Short mmCIF file of the N, C-alpha and C atoms (twelve columns), coordinates in Angstrom:
data_MODEL
# 
_entry.id   MODEL 
# 
loop_
_atom_site.group_PDB 
_atom_site.id 
_atom_site.type_symbol 
_atom_site.label_atom_id 
_atom_site.label_alt_id 
_atom_site.label_comp_id 
_atom_site.label_asym_id 
_atom_site.label_seq_id 
_atom_site.Cartn_x 
_atom_site.Cartn_y 
_atom_site.Cartn_z 
_atom_site.pdbx_PDB_model_num 
ATOM 1   N N  . LEU A 1  11.846 4.895   5.954   1 
ATOM 2   C CA . LEU A 1  12.637 4.700   7.155   1 
ATOM 3   C C  . LEU A 1  14.033 4.292   6.729   1 
ATOM 4   N N  . SER A 2  15.014 4.930   7.297   1 
ATOM 5   C CA . SER A 2  16.414 4.608   7.010   1 
ATOM 6   C C  . SER A 2  17.149 4.438   8.330   1 
ATOM 7   N N  . ILE A 3  17.921 3.362   8.431   1 
ATOM 8   C CA . ILE A 3  18.650 3.077   9.661   1 
ATOM 9   C C  . ILE A 3  20.102 2.795   9.309   1 
ATOM 10  N N  . SER A 4  20.999 3.361   10.084  1 
ATOM 11  C CA . SER A 4  22.421 3.092   9.927   1 
ATOM 12  C C  . SER A 4  22.987 2.749   11.302  1 
ATOM 13  N N  . ILE A 5  23.667 1.629   11.389  1 
ATOM 14  C CA . ILE A 5  24.235 1.147   12.646  1 
ATOM 15  C C  . ILE A 5  25.764 1.172   12.532  1 
ATOM 16  N N  . ALA A 6  26.438 1.637   13.582  1 
ATOM 17  C CA . ALA A 6  27.908 1.652   13.597  1 
ATOM 18  C C  . ALA A 6  28.423 0.234   13.356  1 
ATOM 19  N N  . PRO A 7  29.481 0.104   12.567  1 
ATOM 20  C CA . PRO A 7  30.007 -1.235  12.241  1 
ATOM 21  C C  . PRO A 7  30.243 -2.120  13.459  1 
ATOM 22  N N  . GLU A 8  30.750 -1.561  14.542  1 
ATOM 23  C CA . GLU A 8  31.041 -2.374  15.728  1 
ATOM 24  C C  . GLU A 8  29.782 -2.833  16.473  1 
ATOM 25  N N  . ALA A 9  28.621 -2.260  16.142  1 
ATOM 26  C CA . ALA A 9  27.372 -2.626  16.813  1 
ATOM 27  C C  . ALA A 9  26.462 -3.474  15.926  1 
ATOM 28  N N  . ARG A 10 26.893 -3.767  14.722  1 
ATOM 29  C CA . ARG A 10 26.062 -4.550  13.799  1 
ATOM 30  C C  . ARG A 10 25.978 -6.003  14.240  1 
ATOM 31  N N  . GLY A 11 24.863 -6.637  13.860  1 
ATOM 32  C CA . GLY A 11 24.675 -8.055  14.160  1 
ATOM 33  C C  . GLY A 11 24.182 -8.331  15.564  1 
ATOM 34  N N  . GLN A 12 23.775 -7.291  16.285  1 
ATOM 35  C CA . GLN A 12 23.314 -7.456  17.662  1 
ATOM 36  C C  . GLN A 12 21.817 -7.185  17.823  1 
ATOM 37  N N  . GLY A 13 21.115 -6.962  16.716  1 
ATOM 38  C CA . GLY A 13 19.670 -6.762  16.768  1 
ATOM 39  C C  . GLY A 13 19.214 -5.334  16.946  1 
ATOM 40  N N  . TYR A 14 20.132 -4.384  16.984  1 
ATOM 41  C CA . TYR A 14 19.746 -2.989  17.198  1 
ATOM 42  C C  . TYR A 14 18.883 -2.425  16.072  1 
ATOM 43  N N  . ALA A 15 19.158 -2.791  14.835  1 
ATOM 44  C CA . ALA A 15 18.387 -2.263  13.705  1 
ATOM 45  C C  . ALA A 15 16.920 -2.673  13.809  1 
ATOM 46  N N  . SER A 16 16.674 -3.929  14.166  1 
ATOM 47  C CA . SER A 16 15.289 -4.395  14.319  1 
ATOM 48  C C  . SER A 16 14.576 -3.649  15.434  1 
ATOM 49  N N  . ILE A 17 15.262 -3.476  16.537  1 
ATOM 50  C CA . ILE A 17 14.674 -2.785  17.684  1 
ATOM 51  C C  . ILE A 17 14.365 -1.336  17.328  1 
ATOM 52  N N  . LEU A 18 15.317 -0.649  16.706  1 
ATOM 53  C CA . LEU A 18 15.102 0.750   16.318  1 
ATOM 54  C C  . LEU A 18 13.965 0.892   15.317  1 
ATOM 55  N N  . ALA A 19 13.940 0.031   14.307  1 
ATOM 56  C CA . ALA A 19 12.890 0.092   13.289  1 
ATOM 57  C C  . ALA A 19 11.516 -0.132  13.910  1 
ATOM 58  N N  . ARG A 20 11.429 -1.146  14.763  1 
ATOM 59  C CA . ARG A 20 10.144 -1.458  15.398  1 
ATOM 60  C C  . ARG A 20 9.689  -0.327  16.308  1 
ATOM 61  N N  . MET A 21 10.569 0.126   17.189  1 
ATOM 62  C CA . MET A 21 10.181 1.144   18.170  1 
ATOM 63  C C  . MET A 21 9.816  2.480   17.501  1 
ATOM 64  N N  . ALA A 22 10.631 2.927   16.565  1 
ATOM 65  C CA . ALA A 22 10.365 4.204   15.890  1 
ATOM 66  C C  . ALA A 22 9.071  4.128   15.081  1 
ATOM 67  N N  . SER A 23 8.877  3.031   14.381  1 
ATOM 68  C CA . SER A 23 7.682  2.879   13.549  1 
ATOM 69  C C  . SER A 23 6.423  2.768   14.386  1 
ATOM 70  N N  . GLN A 24 6.484  1.976   15.441  1 
ATOM 71  C CA . GLN A 24 5.315  1.844   16.327  1 
ATOM 72  C C  . GLN A 24 4.944  3.188   16.941  1 
ATOM 73  N N  . GLN A 25 5.935  3.953   17.355  1 
ATOM 74  C CA . GLN A 25 5.657  5.251   17.969  1 
ATOM 75  C C  . GLN A 25 5.022  6.203   16.962  1 
ATOM 76  N N  . ALA A 26 5.546  6.250   15.755  1 
ATOM 77  C CA . ALA A 26 4.982  7.127   14.723  1 
ATOM 78  C C  . ALA A 26 3.542  6.736   14.403  1 
ATOM 79  N N  . LEU A 27 3.276  5.438   14.323  1 
ATOM 80  C CA . LEU A 27 1.916  4.970   14.056  1 
ATOM 81  C C  . LEU A 27 0.981  5.270   15.231  1 
ATOM 82  N N  . ALA A 28 1.436  4.988   16.440  1 
ATOM 83  C CA . ALA A 28 0.608  5.205   17.637  1 
ATOM 84  C C  . ALA A 28 0.293  6.679   17.847  1 
ATOM 85  N N  . ASP A 29 1.243  7.551   17.522  1 
ATOM 86  C CA . ASP A 29 1.036  8.990   17.696  1 
ATOM 87  C C  . ASP A 29 0.234  9.611   16.558  1 
ATOM 88  N N  . GLY A 30 -0.083 8.821   15.544  1 
ATOM 89  C CA . GLY A 30 -0.880 9.328   14.439  1 
ATOM 90  C C  . GLY A 30 -0.103 10.146  13.419  1 
ATOM 91  N N  . TRP A 31 1.219  10.058  13.430  1 
ATOM 92  C CA . TRP A 31 2.032  10.810  12.469  1 
ATOM 93  C C  . TRP A 31 1.886  10.261  11.062  1 
ATOM 94  N N  . CYS A 32 1.518  8.993   10.960  1 
ATOM 95  C CA . CYS A 32 1.366  8.367   9.650   1 
ATOM 96  C C  . CYS A 32 0.451  7.160   9.802   1 
ATOM 97  N N  . SER A 33 -0.010 6.643   8.669   1 
ATOM 98  C CA . SER A 33 -0.852 5.443   8.703   1 
ATOM 99  C C  . SER A 33 -0.054 4.191   8.345   1 
ATOM 100 N N  . GLU A 34 1.133  4.377   7.770   1 
ATOM 101 C CA . GLU A 34 2.028  3.265   7.504   1 
ATOM 102 C C  . GLU A 34 3.444  3.796   7.351   1 
ATOM 103 N N  . VAL A 35 4.418  2.905   7.589   1 
ATOM 104 C CA . VAL A 35 5.834  3.247   7.494   1 
ATOM 105 C C  . VAL A 35 6.441  2.393   6.384   1 
ATOM 106 N N  . HIS A 36 7.202  3.030   5.504   1 
ATOM 107 C CA . HIS A 36 7.842  2.332   4.385   1 
ATOM 108 C C  . HIS A 36 9.346  2.286   4.574   1 
ATOM 109 N N  . ALA A 37 9.939  1.189   4.178   1 
ATOM 110 C CA . ALA A 37 11.392 1.046   4.153   1 
ATOM 111 C C  . ALA A 37 11.766 0.376   2.842   1 
ATOM 112 N N  . TRP A 38 12.664 0.982   2.092   1 
ATOM 113 C CA . TRP A 38 13.153 0.412   0.833   1 
ATOM 114 C C  . TRP A 38 14.489 -0.260  1.107   1 
ATOM 115 N N  . VAL A 39 14.615 -1.524  0.716   1 
ATOM 116 C CA . VAL A 39 15.831 -2.286  0.984   1 
ATOM 117 C C  . VAL A 39 16.354 -2.865  -0.328  1 
ATOM 118 N N  . LYS A 40 17.651 -2.680  -0.556  1 
ATOM 119 C CA . LYS A 40 18.269 -3.261  -1.745  1 
ATOM 120 C C  . LYS A 40 18.281 -4.779  -1.603  1 
ATOM 121 N N  . PRO A 41 18.003 -5.498  -2.685  1 
ATOM 122 C CA . PRO A 41 17.889 -6.959  -2.593  1 
ATOM 123 C C  . PRO A 41 19.158 -7.658  -2.110  1 
ATOM 124 N N  . GLU A 42 20.313 -7.050  -2.310  1 
ATOM 125 C CA . GLU A 42 21.563 -7.679  -1.865  1 
ATOM 126 C C  . GLU A 42 21.878 -7.415  -0.389  1 
ATOM 127 N N  . ASN A 43 21.068 -6.607  0.276   1 
ATOM 128 C CA . ASN A 43 21.322 -6.259  1.675   1 
ATOM 129 C C  . ASN A 43 20.579 -7.226  2.606   1 
ATOM 130 N N  . ALA A 44 21.118 -8.422  2.731   1 
ATOM 131 C CA . ALA A 44 20.462 -9.484  3.514   1 
ATOM 132 C C  . ALA A 44 20.269 -9.095  4.974   1 
ATOM 133 N N  . ALA A 45 21.217 -8.369  5.560   1 
ATOM 134 C CA . ALA A 45 21.092 -7.977  6.966   1 
ATOM 135 C C  . ALA A 45 19.904 -7.040  7.176   1 
ATOM 136 N N  . SER A 46 19.693 -6.095  6.264   1 
ATOM 137 C CA . SER A 46 18.561 -5.165  6.391   1 
ATOM 138 C C  . SER A 46 17.235 -5.874  6.161   1 
ATOM 139 N N  . ILE A 47 17.206 -6.798  5.214   1 
ATOM 140 C CA . ILE A 47 15.982 -7.571  4.973   1 
ATOM 141 C C  . ILE A 47 15.597 -8.317  6.249   1 
ATOM 142 N N  . LYS A 48 16.557 -8.973  6.852   1 
ATOM 143 C CA . LYS A 48 16.311 -9.721  8.093   1 
ATOM 144 C C  . LYS A 48 15.860 -8.784  9.209   1 
ATOM 145 N N  . ALA A 49 16.492 -7.610  9.316   1 
ATOM 146 C CA . ALA A 49 16.149 -6.652  10.378  1 
ATOM 147 C C  . ALA A 49 14.708 -6.179  10.250  1 
ATOM 148 N N  . PHE A 50 14.282 -5.824  9.038   1 
ATOM 149 C CA . PHE A 50 12.913 -5.331  8.869   1 
ATOM 150 C C  . PHE A 50 11.884 -6.448  9.025   1 
ATOM 151 N N  . GLU A 51 12.221 -7.656  8.614   1 
ATOM 152 C CA . GLU A 51 11.321 -8.790  8.856   1 
ATOM 153 C C  . GLU A 51 11.160 -9.019  10.356  1 
ATOM 154 N N  . ARG A 52 12.269 -9.012  11.095  1 
ATOM 155 C CA . ARG A 52 12.211 -9.212  12.554  1 
ATOM 156 C C  . ARG A 52 11.446 -8.091  13.249  1 
ATOM 157 N N  . ALA A 53 11.500 -6.897  12.686  1 
ATOM 158 C CA . ALA A 53 10.821 -5.749  13.285  1 
ATOM 159 C C  . ALA A 53 9.314  -5.792  13.052  1 
ATOM 160 N N  . GLY A 54 8.843  -6.703  12.204  1 
ATOM 161 C CA . GLY A 54 7.407  -6.832  11.977  1 
ATOM 162 C C  . GLY A 54 6.907  -6.187  10.702  1 
ATOM 163 N N  . PHE A 55 7.813  -5.792  9.817   1 
ATOM 164 C CA . PHE A 55 7.411  -5.223  8.536   1 
ATOM 165 C C  . PHE A 55 6.990  -6.338  7.585   1 
ATOM 166 N N  . SER A 56 6.050  -6.029  6.695   1 
ATOM 167 C CA . SER A 56 5.613  -6.965  5.658   1 
ATOM 168 C C  . SER A 56 6.397  -6.681  4.393   1 
ATOM 169 N N  . GLN A 57 6.908  -7.725  3.786   1 
ATOM 170 C CA . GLN A 57 7.672  -7.569  2.551   1 
ATOM 171 C C  . GLN A 57 6.722  -7.530  1.368   1 
ATOM 172 N N  . LYS A 58 6.913  -6.550  0.490   1 
ATOM 173 C CA . LYS A 58 6.100  -6.395  -0.718  1 
ATOM 174 C C  . LYS A 58 6.938  -6.765  -1.934  1 
ATOM 175 N N  . GLU A 59 6.386  -6.581  -3.098  1 
ATOM 176 C CA . GLU A 59 7.074  -6.921  -4.346  1 
ATOM 177 C C  . GLU A 59 8.260  -5.997  -4.606  1 
ATOM 178 N N  . PRO A 60 9.336  -6.529  -5.183  1 
ATOM 179 C CA . PRO A 60 10.461 -5.666  -5.575  1 
ATOM 180 C C  . PRO A 60 9.991  -4.624  -6.589  1 
ATOM 181 N N  . GLN A 61 10.533 -3.436  -6.495  1 
ATOM 182 C CA . GLN A 61 10.189 -2.334  -7.379  1 
ATOM 183 C C  . GLN A 61 11.471 -1.616  -7.776  1 
ATOM 184 N N  . THR A 62 11.331 -0.568  -8.553  1 
ATOM 185 C CA . THR A 62 12.491 0.202   -8.987  1 
ATOM 186 C C  . THR A 62 12.266 1.683   -8.685  1 
ATOM 187 N N  . PRO A 63 12.326 2.074   -7.401  1 
ATOM 188 C CA . PRO A 63 12.187 3.501   -7.073  1 
ATOM 189 C C  . PRO A 63 13.505 4.217   -7.343  1 
ATOM 190 N N  . HIS A 64 13.435 5.399   -7.868  1 
ATOM 191 C CA . HIS A 64 14.641 6.219   -8.103  1 
ATOM 192 C C  . HIS A 64 15.700 5.467   -8.899  1 
ATOM 193 N N  . SER A 65 15.272 4.667   -9.850  1 
ATOM 194 C CA . SER A 65 16.157 3.933   -10.770 1 
ATOM 195 C C  . SER A 65 17.030 2.874   -10.085 1 
ATOM 196 N N  . GLN A 66 16.654 2.418   -8.901  1 
ATOM 197 C CA . GLN A 66 17.390 1.352   -8.220  1 
ATOM 198 C C  . GLN A 66 16.424 0.254   -7.807  1 
ATOM 199 N N  . GLN A 67 16.820 -0.990  -8.025  1 
ATOM 200 C CA . GLN A 67 16.009 -2.125  -7.603  1 
ATOM 201 C C  . GLN A 67 15.962 -2.164  -6.079  1 
ATOM 202 N N  . ALA A 68 14.772 -2.292  -5.515  1 
ATOM 203 C CA . ALA A 68 14.613 -2.351  -4.058  1 
ATOM 204 C C  . ALA A 68 13.323 -3.088  -3.723  1 
ATOM 205 N N  . THR A 69 13.284 -3.628  -2.526  1 
ATOM 206 C CA . THR A 69 12.084 -4.280  -2.017  1 
ATOM 207 C C  . THR A 69 11.457 -3.359  -0.984  1 
ATOM 208 N N  . LEU A 70 10.162 -3.187  -1.089  1 
ATOM 209 C CA . LEU A 70 9.426  -2.351  -0.152  1 
ATOM 210 C C  . LEU A 70 8.989  -3.183  1.046   1 
ATOM 211 N N  . PHE A 71 9.265  -2.676  2.240   1 
ATOM 212 C CA . PHE A 71 8.772  -3.262  3.485   1 
ATOM 213 C C  . PHE A 71 7.818  -2.252  4.101   1 
ATOM 214 N N  . VAL A 72 6.670  -2.724  4.608   1 
ATOM 215 C CA . VAL A 72 5.632  -1.831  5.127   1 
ATOM 216 C C  . VAL A 72 5.189  -2.299  6.508   1 
ATOM 217 N N  . MET A 73 5.018  -1.331  7.412   1 
ATOM 218 C CA . MET A 73 4.392  -1.599  8.705   1 
ATOM 219 C C  . MET A 73 3.151  -0.714  8.771   1 
ATOM 220 N N  . ARG A 74 2.017  -1.346  9.032   1 
ATOM 221 C CA . ARG A 74 0.757  -0.599  9.096   1 
ATOM 222 C C  . ARG A 74 0.217  -0.483  10.513  1 
ATOM 223 N N  . GLU A 75 0.523  -1.424  11.348  1 
ATOM 224 C CA . GLU A 75 0.021  -1.410  12.725  1 
ATOM 225 C C  . GLU A 75 1.173  -1.711  13.670  1 
ATOM 226 N N  . PRO A 76 1.095  -1.229  14.898  1 
ATOM 227 C CA . PRO A 76 2.143  -1.588  15.870  1 
ATOM 228 C C  . PRO A 76 2.191  -3.097  16.074  1 
ATOM 229 N N  . VAL A 77 3.385  -3.619  16.191  1 
ATOM 230 C CA . VAL A 77 3.578  -5.035  16.476  1 
ATOM 231 C C  . VAL A 77 3.467  -5.223  17.969  1 
ATOM 232 N N  . ARG A 78 2.667  -6.158  18.408  1 
ATOM 233 C CA . ARG A 78 2.406  -6.350  19.831  1 
ATOM 234 C C  . ARG A 78 3.348  -7.338  20.490  1 
ATOM 235 N N  . HIS A 79 4.054  -8.157  19.713  1 
ATOM 236 C CA . HIS A 79 4.872  -9.230  20.281  1 
ATOM 237 C C  . HIS A 79 6.348  -8.893  20.143  1 
ATOM 238 N N  . ALA A 80 6.822  -7.959  20.932  1 
ATOM 239 C CA . ALA A 80 8.216  -7.528  20.869  1 
ATOM 240 C C  . ALA A 80 9.174  -8.627  21.281  1 
ATOM 241 N N  . ALA A 81 8.730  -9.604  22.037  1 
ATOM 242 C CA . ALA A 81 9.597  -10.671 22.511  1 
ATOM 243 C C  . ALA A 81 10.143 -11.529 21.374  1 
ATOM 244 N N  . SER A 82 9.492  -11.499 20.206  1 
ATOM 245 C CA . SER A 82 9.949  -12.317 19.095  1 
ATOM 246 C C  . SER A 82 11.183 -11.727 18.420  1 
ATOM 247 N N  . ILE A 83 11.571 -10.517 18.772  1 
ATOM 248 C CA . ILE A 83 12.764 -9.902  18.175  1 
ATOM 249 C C  . ILE A 83 13.933 -10.358 18.891  1 
# 
């Protein structure tokens, strides 16, 4: 999963909402059994967004020769109010 937010709209929670809604829909429709998002360790805003969206943080890895942390969503998050 990759999300890009216009600079003027950043910091308003849109990334978390988009990540949660898109991932839940893909899971509910049976398109996949889990959704992965790779986040660079220095990208604090993206880490926060995926945590708020209900993704589980996994161990840092080195996919495609870049250090990144894997975030995974396996089931739809039922408590959208926490975002």
